[in-house]
Coordinates of C-alpha atoms and ligand atoms in Angstrom, one line a residue:
Chain K
M1 CA -12.0 64.0 114.7
K2 CA -8.4 64.7 113.6
S3 CA -9.5 68.1 112.4
S4 CA -10.3 69.2 115.9
D5 CA -6.6 68.8 116.9
V6 CA -4.7 72.0 116.9
V7 CA -1.4 71.1 115.3
T8 CA 1.3 72.1 117.7
D9 CA 4.7 70.8 118.6
V10 CA 3.5 70.2 122.1
A11 CA 1.4 67.1 122.6
V12 CA 0.8 67.3 126.3
E13 CA 1.1 70.4 128.5
I14 CA 0.7 69.9 132.3
T15 CA 0.9 73.1 134.4
G16 CA 0.5 73.4 138.2
L17 CA -1.2 70.0 138.5
K18 CA -2.3 69.1 142.0
K19 CA -4.4 66.1 143.0
S20 CA -5.7 65.2 146.5
F21 CA -7.6 62.2 147.6
G22 CA -9.5 63.6 150.6
P23 CA -6.9 65.0 152.9
L24 CA -4.0 63.1 151.1
E25 CA -2.2 65.3 148.6
V26 CA -0.7 63.0 146.1
L27 CA 0.4 65.4 143.4
K28 CA 1.8 68.7 144.8
G29 CA 2.4 70.8 141.7
I30 CA 3.5 69.2 138.5
D31 CA 4.7 70.9 135.4
V32 CA 5.5 68.7 132.4
S33 CA 5.5 69.4 128.7
V34 CA 5.7 66.5 126.2
A35 CA 6.7 67.3 122.6
R36 CA 5.0 65.6 119.7
G37 CA 6.8 62.3 119.0
E38 CA 8.6 62.4 122.3
V39 CA 8.8 59.3 124.6
V40 CA 8.9 60.2 128.2
C41 CA 9.4 57.6 130.9
I42 CA 8.2 58.2 134.5
I43 CA 10.0 56.4 137.2
G44 CA 9.9 56.6 141.0
P45 CA 9.1 54.7 144.2
S46 CA 5.7 53.1 144.9
G47 CA 3.2 55.7 146.0
S48 CA 5.0 58.6 144.6
G49 CA 2.0 59.5 142.4
K50 CA 3.1 58.2 139.0
S51 CA -0.2 56.4 138.2
T52 CA -2.2 59.4 139.4
L53 CA -0.2 61.7 137.2
L54 CA -0.8 59.5 134.2
R55 CA -4.5 59.1 135.0
C56 CA -4.9 62.8 135.2
V57 CA -3.7 63.2 131.6
N58 CA -6.9 61.6 130.3
L59 CA -8.9 62.7 133.3
L60 CA -9.6 59.3 134.7
E61 CA -8.7 61.2 137.9
E62 CA -10.1 64.7 138.1
P63 CA -7.3 67.1 139.0
T64 CA -7.8 69.2 142.1
D65 CA -6.0 72.1 140.6
G66 CA -3.9 73.0 137.5
K67 CA -4.3 72.8 133.8
I68 CA -3.9 69.9 131.3
V69 CA -3.8 70.5 127.6
V70 CA -3.6 67.6 125.2
N71 CA -3.4 68.1 121.4
G72 CA -4.3 71.8 122.0
V73 CA -7.5 70.9 123.9
E74 CA -7.7 72.0 127.5
L75 CA -9.2 68.9 129.3
T76 CA -9.5 70.8 132.6
D77 CA -11.9 73.3 130.9
P78 CA -15.4 72.4 132.3
D79 CA -16.8 72.8 128.8
C80 CA -14.4 70.3 127.3
D81 CA -16.0 67.2 125.6
I82 CA -13.8 64.7 127.6
D83 CA -15.2 61.7 125.8
A84 CA -14.2 63.1 122.4
A85 CA -10.7 64.1 123.7
R86 CA -10.2 60.6 125.2
T87 CA -10.6 58.9 121.8
R88 CA -7.3 60.6 120.9
I89 CA -5.5 59.5 124.1
G90 CA -4.7 55.8 124.2
M91 CA -4.3 54.2 127.6
V92 CA -2.7 50.9 128.5
F93 CA -3.2 49.5 132.0
Q94 CA -1.1 47.4 134.3
G95 CA -3.9 44.8 134.5
F96 CA -4.7 44.9 130.7
N97 CA -8.4 45.4 131.3
L98 CA -9.6 43.7 128.1
F99 CA -13.4 43.5 128.0
S100 CA -13.7 39.9 129.3
H101 CA -17.1 39.3 127.6
L102 CA -15.9 40.2 124.1
S103 CA -13.6 38.4 121.7
V104 CA -10.3 40.0 120.7
L105 CA -11.8 41.3 117.5
N106 CA -14.8 42.9 119.3
N107 CA -12.4 44.4 121.9
L108 CA -10.8 46.2 119.1
T109 CA -13.9 47.2 117.2
V110 CA -16.4 48.0 119.9
A111 CA -15.3 51.6 120.6
Q112 CA -14.5 52.3 116.9
R113 CA -18.1 51.5 116.1
K114 CA -19.9 52.9 119.1
V115 CA -17.8 55.9 119.7
L116 CA -16.1 56.8 116.4
K117 CA -19.2 55.5 114.4
R118 CA -17.0 53.6 112.0
G119 CA -18.7 51.0 109.9
E120 CA -18.3 47.3 110.8
K121 CA -16.1 46.6 107.8
Q122 CA -13.8 49.6 108.3
A123 CA -13.5 48.9 112.0
Q124 CA -12.5 45.3 111.4
E125 CA -9.9 46.2 108.8
I126 CA -8.3 48.7 111.2
A127 CA -8.5 46.1 114.0
L128 CA -6.8 43.4 111.9
R129 CA -4.1 45.8 110.9
N130 CA -3.4 46.7 114.5
L131 CA -3.5 43.1 115.6
E132 CA -0.8 42.4 113.0
R133 CA 1.3 45.2 114.3
V134 CA 1.4 43.5 117.7
G135 CA 2.0 40.1 116.1
L136 CA -1.3 38.5 117.2
S137 CA -3.3 38.1 113.9
E138 CA -4.0 34.5 114.7
K139 CA -5.8 35.4 118.0
V140 CA -8.5 37.4 116.3
N141 CA -11.3 35.2 117.5
A142 CA -9.9 34.2 120.9
M143 CA -11.5 35.3 124.1
P144 CA -9.2 37.3 126.5
A145 CA -9.2 34.5 129.1
Q146 CA -7.6 32.2 126.5
L147 CA -4.6 34.5 126.1
S148 CA -1.4 34.8 128.2
G149 CA -0.8 38.0 130.0
G150 CA 1.7 39.2 127.4
Q151 CA -0.7 38.5 124.6
Q152 CA -3.5 40.3 126.5
Q153 CA -1.4 43.3 127.0
R154 CA -0.5 43.4 123.3
V155 CA -4.2 43.1 122.4
A156 CA -4.8 46.0 124.8
I157 CA -2.2 48.1 123.0
A158 CA -3.8 47.2 119.6
R159 CA -7.2 48.2 121.0
A160 CA -5.9 51.6 122.0
L161 CA -4.1 52.0 118.6
S162 CA -7.3 51.2 116.8
M163 CA -8.7 54.6 117.9
D164 CA -5.9 56.3 116.1
P165 CA -4.6 58.1 119.2
S166 CA -2.0 60.8 119.0
V167 CA -0.7 60.2 122.5
M168 CA -0.3 56.8 124.3
L169 CA -0.2 56.5 128.1
F170 CA 1.2 53.3 129.6
D171 CA 0.9 52.6 133.3
E172 CA 3.4 49.9 134.2
P173 CA 2.4 47.8 131.2
T174 CA 4.8 44.9 132.0
S175 CA 4.6 44.8 135.8
A176 CA 1.9 42.1 135.9
L177 CA 3.7 39.9 133.4
D178 CA 5.9 36.8 133.9
P179 CA 9.5 37.8 133.1
E180 CA 9.7 35.8 129.9
L181 CA 6.6 37.7 128.5
V182 CA 7.9 41.2 129.2
G183 CA 10.1 41.3 126.1
D184 CA 7.3 40.9 123.6
V185 CA 5.3 43.8 125.1
L186 CA 8.4 46.0 125.3
G187 CA 9.2 45.1 121.7
V188 CA 5.8 46.4 120.6
M189 CA 6.2 49.6 122.5
R190 CA 9.7 50.1 121.1
A191 CA 8.4 49.7 117.6
L192 CA 5.6 52.2 118.4
A193 CA 8.2 54.7 119.7
D194 CA 10.3 54.3 116.5
E195 CA 7.2 55.1 114.4
G196 CA 7.1 58.4 116.2
M197 CA 4.2 57.9 118.6
T198 CA 4.1 60.3 121.5
M199 CA 4.3 58.2 124.7
L200 CA 4.2 58.6 128.4
V201 CA 5.3 55.5 130.1
V202 CA 5.3 54.7 133.8
T203 CA 7.8 51.8 134.2
H204 CA 10.2 50.0 136.3
E205 CA 12.1 48.7 133.3
M206 CA 15.2 50.8 133.5
Q207 CA 16.8 49.1 130.5
F208 CA 13.8 50.1 128.4
A209 CA 13.8 53.7 129.7
R210 CA 17.5 54.0 129.0
E211 CA 17.1 52.8 125.4
V212 CA 13.8 54.1 124.3
A213 CA 13.0 57.2 126.3
D214 CA 13.9 60.7 125.1
R215 CA 13.4 62.0 128.6
V216 CA 13.0 60.4 132.0
L217 CA 11.1 62.0 134.9
F218 CA 11.9 60.8 138.4
M219 CA 8.9 61.4 140.8
D220 CA 8.9 61.2 144.6
G221 CA 6.5 62.4 147.1
G222 CA 4.2 64.1 144.6
Y223 CA 6.8 66.1 142.8
V224 CA 9.0 65.6 139.8
V225 CA 12.3 65.6 141.6
E226 CA 14.6 65.2 138.6
E227 CA 14.2 65.1 134.8
G228 CA 16.4 65.0 131.8
P229 CA 17.7 62.7 129.1
A230 CA 17.6 59.0 130.1
A231 CA 21.3 58.6 130.1
Q232 CA 21.6 61.5 132.6
V233 CA 18.8 60.7 135.0
I234 CA 19.5 56.9 135.1
G235 CA 23.2 56.9 134.4
D236 CA 24.3 60.0 136.3
P237 CA 21.5 61.1 138.8
Q238 CA 22.1 64.3 140.6
H239 CA 19.5 64.1 143.3
E240 CA 20.0 62.1 146.5
R241 CA 16.6 60.6 146.3
T242 CA 17.1 59.6 142.6
K243 CA 20.4 58.0 143.5
S244 CA 19.0 55.9 146.4
F245 CA 15.9 54.9 144.3
L246 CA 18.1 53.8 141.4
A247 CA 20.5 52.0 143.7
R248 CA 17.5 50.0 145.0
V249 CA 16.0 49.2 141.6
L250 CA 19.2 48.5 139.7
D251 CA 20.8 46.4 142.4
P252 CA 18.2 44.3 144.2
T253 CA 20.6 43.2 146.9
H254 CA 20.5 46.7 148.3
Q255 CA 16.7 46.5 148.6
G256 CA 15.5 48.7 151.4
P257 CA 12.6 47.8 153.6
S258 CA 10.2 50.0 151.6
A259 CA 11.2 48.7 148.1
Chain V
M1 CA -11.1 -4.0 176.0
A2 CA -10.6 -0.5 174.6
M3 CA -11.7 0.1 171.1
S4 CA -9.7 2.5 169.0
K5 CA -11.4 5.8 167.9
R6 CA -11.4 4.7 164.3
R7 CA -13.0 1.4 165.1
R8 CA -15.7 3.0 167.1
A9 CA -16.5 5.4 164.2
I10 CA -16.9 2.4 161.9
M11 CA -19.1 0.5 164.3
F12 CA -21.3 3.6 164.7
R13 CA -21.7 4.0 161.0
R14 CA -22.7 0.3 160.6
A15 CA -25.3 0.7 163.4
Q16 CA -26.9 3.6 161.4
Y17 CA -27.2 1.5 158.3
A18 CA -28.7 -1.4 160.3
L19 CA -31.2 1.0 161.8
L20 CA -32.2 2.3 158.4
I21 CA -32.7 -1.3 157.1
V22 CA -34.9 -2.2 160.0
I23 CA -37.1 0.9 159.4
V24 CA -37.5 0.2 155.7
A25 CA -38.3 -3.4 156.4
L26 CA -40.9 -2.5 159.0
I27 CA -42.5 -0.1 156.5
A28 CA -42.5 -2.6 153.8
V29 CA -44.1 -5.3 155.9
F30 CA -46.7 -3.2 157.8
A31 CA -47.7 -0.5 155.4
D32 CA -51.0 -0.9 153.5
W33 CA -49.6 -0.7 150.0
E34 CA -53.0 -0.8 148.4
D35 CA -54.2 2.1 150.4
I36 CA -51.0 4.1 149.7
R37 CA -51.2 3.5 146.0
R38 CA -54.9 4.5 146.0
S39 CA -54.2 7.8 147.8
F40 CA -50.8 8.8 146.4
F41 CA -50.9 7.4 142.9
N42 CA -54.2 6.7 141.5
V43 CA -53.5 5.8 137.9
D44 CA -57.0 6.6 136.7
T45 CA -57.0 10.0 138.2
A46 CA -53.5 10.7 136.9
A47 CA -54.5 9.6 133.4
K48 CA -57.6 11.8 133.4
M49 CA -55.4 14.8 134.1
F50 CA -53.6 14.4 130.8
P51 CA -53.3 16.1 128.4
T52 CA -54.9 19.2 130.1
V53 CA -52.2 19.3 132.8
I54 CA -49.6 19.8 130.1
Q55 CA -51.5 21.7 127.5
T56 CA -53.2 24.1 129.8
A57 CA -51.8 24.1 133.3
L58 CA -48.1 23.7 132.6
V59 CA -48.3 26.0 129.6
N60 CA -50.1 28.7 131.7
T61 CA -47.6 28.3 134.5
I62 CA -44.8 29.0 132.0
I63 CA -46.7 31.9 130.4
Y64 CA -47.4 33.6 133.7
S65 CA -43.8 33.0 134.8
A66 CA -42.3 34.3 131.6
F67 CA -44.4 37.5 131.7
G68 CA -43.5 37.9 135.4
F69 CA -39.8 37.4 134.8
A70 CA -39.7 39.7 131.8
I71 CA -41.4 42.5 133.8
G72 CA -39.3 41.6 136.9
L73 CA -36.1 41.9 134.9
G74 CA -36.9 45.2 133.3
L75 CA -38.2 46.7 136.5
G76 CA -35.4 45.2 138.5
L77 CA -32.8 46.7 136.2
L78 CA -34.4 50.1 136.4
L79 CA -34.5 49.9 140.2
A80 CA -30.9 48.7 140.4
L81 CA -29.8 51.7 138.3
M82 CA -31.9 54.0 140.5
K83 CA -30.3 52.6 143.6
L84 CA -26.9 53.3 142.2
S85 CA -27.8 56.8 140.9
P86 CA -25.9 59.8 142.2
V87 CA -29.3 61.5 142.4
A88 CA -30.5 60.8 146.0
P89 CA -34.3 60.9 145.4
W90 CA -34.0 58.1 142.9
R91 CA -32.1 56.0 145.5
W92 CA -34.8 56.7 148.1
I93 CA -37.6 55.8 145.8
A94 CA -35.9 52.5 144.8
T95 CA -35.0 51.6 148.4
A96 CA -38.6 52.3 149.5
Y97 CA -40.0 50.1 146.7
I98 CA -37.6 47.3 147.3
E99 CA -38.1 47.3 151.1
F100 CA -41.9 47.4 150.7
F101 CA -42.3 44.6 148.2
R102 CA -39.8 42.4 149.9
G103 CA -41.6 42.9 153.2
V104 CA -45.2 42.2 152.2
P105 CA -46.6 38.8 151.2
A106 CA -46.8 38.3 147.5
L107 CA -50.4 37.1 147.9
L108 CA -51.3 40.6 149.0
V109 CA -50.0 42.0 145.8
F110 CA -52.0 39.4 143.7
V111 CA -55.2 40.3 145.6
A112 CA -54.4 44.0 145.2
L113 CA -53.9 43.8 141.5
S114 CA -56.9 41.5 140.8
V115 CA -59.4 43.2 143.1
A116 CA -58.3 46.5 144.6
V117 CA -56.6 48.2 141.6
P118 CA -59.3 47.4 139.1
L119 CA -61.9 48.7 141.6
A120 CA -60.0 51.8 142.5
F121 CA -58.9 52.9 139.0
G122 CA -61.6 51.2 136.9
L123 CA -59.0 49.2 135.1
K124 CA -59.5 45.6 134.1
F125 CA -56.4 43.6 133.4
D126 CA -56.6 40.3 131.5
I127 CA -55.2 37.3 133.4
N128 CA -51.8 37.3 131.8
S129 CA -51.3 40.9 132.7
T130 CA -52.4 40.4 136.3
A131 CA -50.2 37.5 136.8
G132 CA -47.2 39.0 134.9
L133 CA -47.6 42.4 136.8
A134 CA -48.0 40.8 140.2
L135 CA -45.1 38.4 139.8
G136 CA -43.0 41.1 138.1
I137 CA -43.6 43.7 140.8
V138 CA -42.7 41.3 143.6
G139 CA -39.9 39.7 141.7
S140 CA -38.3 43.0 140.7
A141 CA -37.7 43.9 144.4
Y142 CA -35.4 40.8 144.7
I143 CA -34.0 40.9 141.2
A144 CA -33.0 44.6 141.7
E145 CA -30.8 43.7 144.6
T146 CA -29.1 40.9 142.6
I147 CA -28.5 43.1 139.6
R148 CA -27.1 45.9 141.8
A149 CA -24.7 43.5 143.4
G150 CA -23.7 42.3 139.9
I151 CA -23.1 45.8 138.6
L152 CA -20.9 46.5 141.7
A153 CA -19.0 43.3 141.1
V154 CA -17.8 44.3 137.6
P155 CA -14.1 45.1 138.0
K156 CA -13.3 48.8 138.0
G157 CA -10.7 48.3 135.4
Q158 CA -13.3 47.3 132.8
I159 CA -15.1 50.6 133.3
E160 CA -11.9 52.6 133.2
A161 CA -10.9 50.9 129.9
A162 CA -14.3 51.8 128.4
R163 CA -14.1 55.4 129.5
S164 CA -10.5 55.8 128.3
L165 CA -11.6 54.7 124.9
G166 CA -14.0 57.6 124.8
M167 CA -17.2 55.8 125.8
S168 CA -19.7 58.0 127.7
P169 CA -21.0 56.8 131.0
G170 CA -24.3 55.6 129.4
R171 CA -22.5 53.9 126.6
T172 CA -20.2 52.2 129.1
L173 CA -23.1 51.0 131.1
V174 CA -24.9 49.5 128.1
T175 CA -21.8 48.1 126.3
V176 CA -19.6 46.9 129.2
T177 CA -21.1 47.1 132.7
I178 CA -24.5 45.5 132.2
P179 CA -23.4 42.6 130.0
Q180 CA -20.7 41.7 132.4
A181 CA -23.0 42.2 135.4
F182 CA -25.5 39.7 133.9
R183 CA -22.8 37.1 133.4
I184 CA -21.8 37.4 137.0
I185 CA -25.4 37.1 138.3
L186 CA -26.7 34.4 136.0
P187 CA -26.6 31.8 138.8
P188 CA -28.6 33.8 141.4
L189 CA -30.9 35.1 138.7
T190 CA -31.8 31.5 137.8
N191 CA -32.7 30.9 141.4
E192 CA -34.9 33.9 141.3
L193 CA -36.6 32.6 138.2
I194 CA -37.3 29.3 140.1
M195 CA -38.8 31.2 143.0
L196 CA -41.0 33.2 140.6
I197 CA -42.2 30.0 138.9
K198 CA -43.3 28.6 142.3
D199 CA -45.0 31.9 143.2
S200 CA -47.0 31.8 140.0
S201 CA -49.3 29.5 141.9
L202 CA -50.6 32.5 143.8
I203 CA -52.6 33.6 140.8
S204 CA -55.2 31.1 141.8
V205 CA -56.6 33.6 144.3
V206 CA -58.0 35.5 141.3
G207 CA -61.1 33.4 140.3
L208 CA -59.7 31.8 137.2
T209 CA -61.7 30.2 134.4
A210 CA -60.7 26.7 133.5
A211 CA -58.7 27.8 130.5
D212 CA -56.5 30.0 132.8
Y213 CA -55.7 27.3 135.3
E214 CA -52.0 26.9 136.1
L215 CA -50.5 23.8 137.7
T216 CA -51.5 24.4 141.4
K217 CA -55.0 25.5 140.6
F218 CA -55.5 22.7 138.2
G219 CA -54.2 20.2 140.8
R220 CA -56.6 21.6 143.4
E221 CA -59.6 21.5 141.1
T222 CA -58.8 17.9 140.2
L223 CA -58.4 17.1 143.9
S224 CA -61.9 18.4 144.7
R225 CA -63.3 15.8 142.2
S226 CA -61.2 12.8 143.1
P227 CA -59.9 13.1 146.6
S228 CA -56.5 11.5 146.6
L229 CA -53.0 13.0 146.7
T230 CA -52.5 12.0 143.0
P231 CA -53.5 15.4 141.4
L232 CA -51.1 17.2 143.7
L233 CA -48.3 14.7 143.0
V234 CA -48.8 15.1 139.2
A235 CA -48.8 18.9 139.5
G236 CA -45.7 18.8 141.7
L237 CA -43.9 16.6 139.2
C238 CA -44.8 19.1 136.5
Y239 CA -43.1 21.9 138.5
L240 CA -40.1 19.7 138.8
I241 CA -40.0 19.3 135.0
I242 CA -39.2 23.0 134.8
T243 CA -37.4 23.8 138.1
L244 CA -35.0 20.8 138.2
P245 CA -33.3 21.6 134.9
L246 CA -33.2 25.3 135.9
G247 CA -31.6 24.4 139.2
H248 CA -29.1 22.2 137.4
L249 CA -28.4 25.0 135.0
S250 CA -27.9 27.4 137.8
R251 CA -25.3 25.1 139.5
H252 CA -23.6 24.6 136.2
L253 CA -23.3 28.3 135.6
E254 CA -22.1 28.8 139.2
K255 CA -19.3 26.4 138.5
R256 CA -18.4 27.9 135.2
T257 CA -18.3 31.5 136.6
G258 CA -16.7 30.1 139.8
G259 CA -14.2 32.3 141.6
R260 CA -16.0 35.5 140.6
K261 CA -17.9 36.1 143.8
I262 CA -20.2 39.0 144.2
G263 CA -19.0 41.7 146.6
T264 CA -15.3 41.0 146.5
P265 CA -13.1 43.8 147.7
E266 CA -11.8 44.6 144.2
S267 CA -15.4 45.2 143.1
T268 CA -16.2 48.8 142.7
G269 CA -17.7 51.6 140.7
L270 CA -20.4 51.9 138.2
G271 CA -20.0 53.3 134.7
V272 CA -22.1 56.3 135.9
S273 CA -19.5 58.2 137.9
A274 CA -17.1 60.4 135.9
Ligands
ATP301 N1 -8.5 56.5 144.3 C1 -7.7 56.8 145.4 N2 -8.2 57.1 146.6 C2 -7.3 57.4 147.6 N3 -6.0 57.3 147.5 C3 -5.4 57.0 146.4 C4 -6.2 56.7 145.2 N4 -5.4 56.4 144.2 C5 -4.2 56.5 144.7 N5 -4.2 56.9 146.0 C6 -3.0 57.2 146.8 O1 -2.2 58.1 146.1 C7 -0.8 57.7 146.3 C8 -0.1 57.6 145.0 O2 -0.7 56.6 144.3 P1 -0.2 56.2 142.8 O3 -1.0 55.0 142.4 O4 -0.3 57.4 141.9 O5 1.3 55.8 143.1 P2 2.3 55.1 142.1 O6 3.5 56.0 142.0 O7 1.7 54.8 140.8 O8 2.8 53.8 142.9 P3 3.0 52.3 142.3 O9 4.4 52.3 141.8 O10 2.8 51.5 143.5 O11 2.0 52.1 141.2 C9 -0.8 56.5 147.1 O12 -0.5 56.8 148.5 C10 -2.2 55.9 147.0 O13 -2.5 55.2 148.2
MG302 MG1 1.1 53.0 139.8

């Protein structure tokens, strides 16, 4: 389905995005543009709408208003084939969400075969190649429950990569992991960024954002309050709310009651 | 002299054992063992029941139950999906069906299918179809509710993962939601199968020929020729041959899937909503 992609320098274009859950307006007008190959990290306090924004990008949440264009395809167009568009947008969840009834290999091949209609052999080859990329070739026949959290998350990344996405979305991919497992997952993501993958990453890992992100967005109360290069937003924040958030995150002893 | 609480508890337990021993001893001494043996376990009667009780009665019980469970599963899955449908009339129809067939005696359905329906519509079902349909129609009302609970218990994240890989709602249902739901409901589903096997005895209201006897009917027929409890005991034991391992299996599965309880707060969504 590569041919359906319009080749542009813009991978994701979000304009005037609003999202309400009943009376609660969570996103109050977001404009974000992500260039091809760019890595954008989204930071912000709990409840600020980071996950909701990310989930709107592949329409897991239906926007209330606004326009979302990915790879030149307008997802918010009622006539858009959302299932086809999603095959090109990889998503990695905080809770891994590996199919618990399928082996690692089948987790990686099931959508390739049933959605992309790839043959068994081709799907397996692609799966094995991506498992190798995340350093888990030896787990090919394991069941998800037999893996550590870090391993599950790396398999989840390999599963998304097996669809040949052009954009990858990560929603706090390391938040559910024991500290000693975080490094492996971040390492895989770093390698992916180096290979030129377009990535939107919601994260609390400031070190990762600082080193890997081309751009950092700070969200609060349903708005993008501040954005810019990582060094600027994290190193020298301009906005009061960004400053207090970073002070809480970077120095846990200053933790406020809401942190 | 005050006894401690602990000591009193021990004395009380010993008294219960003593009472039990006295009762057993009295029964052993005063019961007419010869009479009991004749009425409960008449070896001649039991021997005469073999091999028909296995070759015909047990086999028929299994056949009727298998047909019934297959139809019950298919219909139950359909009803469960209807109940979860965003289209309201499907939900109403499924709810009405489930409420109706859970509320009327299964016996009524057997009579209806064997007498009333053939009369009214000029149809004639063979015995396997009658038994399978009746058991399936009644069973599906219970199975539907179990399957529905199972589908709702599949974690929402599983469905979101499937959708984010580009699977359509239908594809998600078939590939992820239903397989996982069935793993969750295997223990209660096994119990429903046991109930269905026991209900297969109701087929005897449909005048059966000897070749169609299932365990209960066969037991009753034998009973009318040699009046003792033996035929019923033999039939009962035959049921246990099937139901005990199933019950065991059910408990084993329950332990294996333990922790995943149906209806936990995290359970949500169906692969049908966008
Ligand atoms: N499906 C939903 N229904 C109703 N409210 C929701 C739903 N999803 C999110 N919300 C609400 O929207 C707000 C933003 O949620 P969101 O998950 O986007 O925040 P977040 O920035 O990702 O926070 P966190 O860092 O805790 O993950 C919260 O107040 C949340 O309660
Ligand atoms: Mg979140």
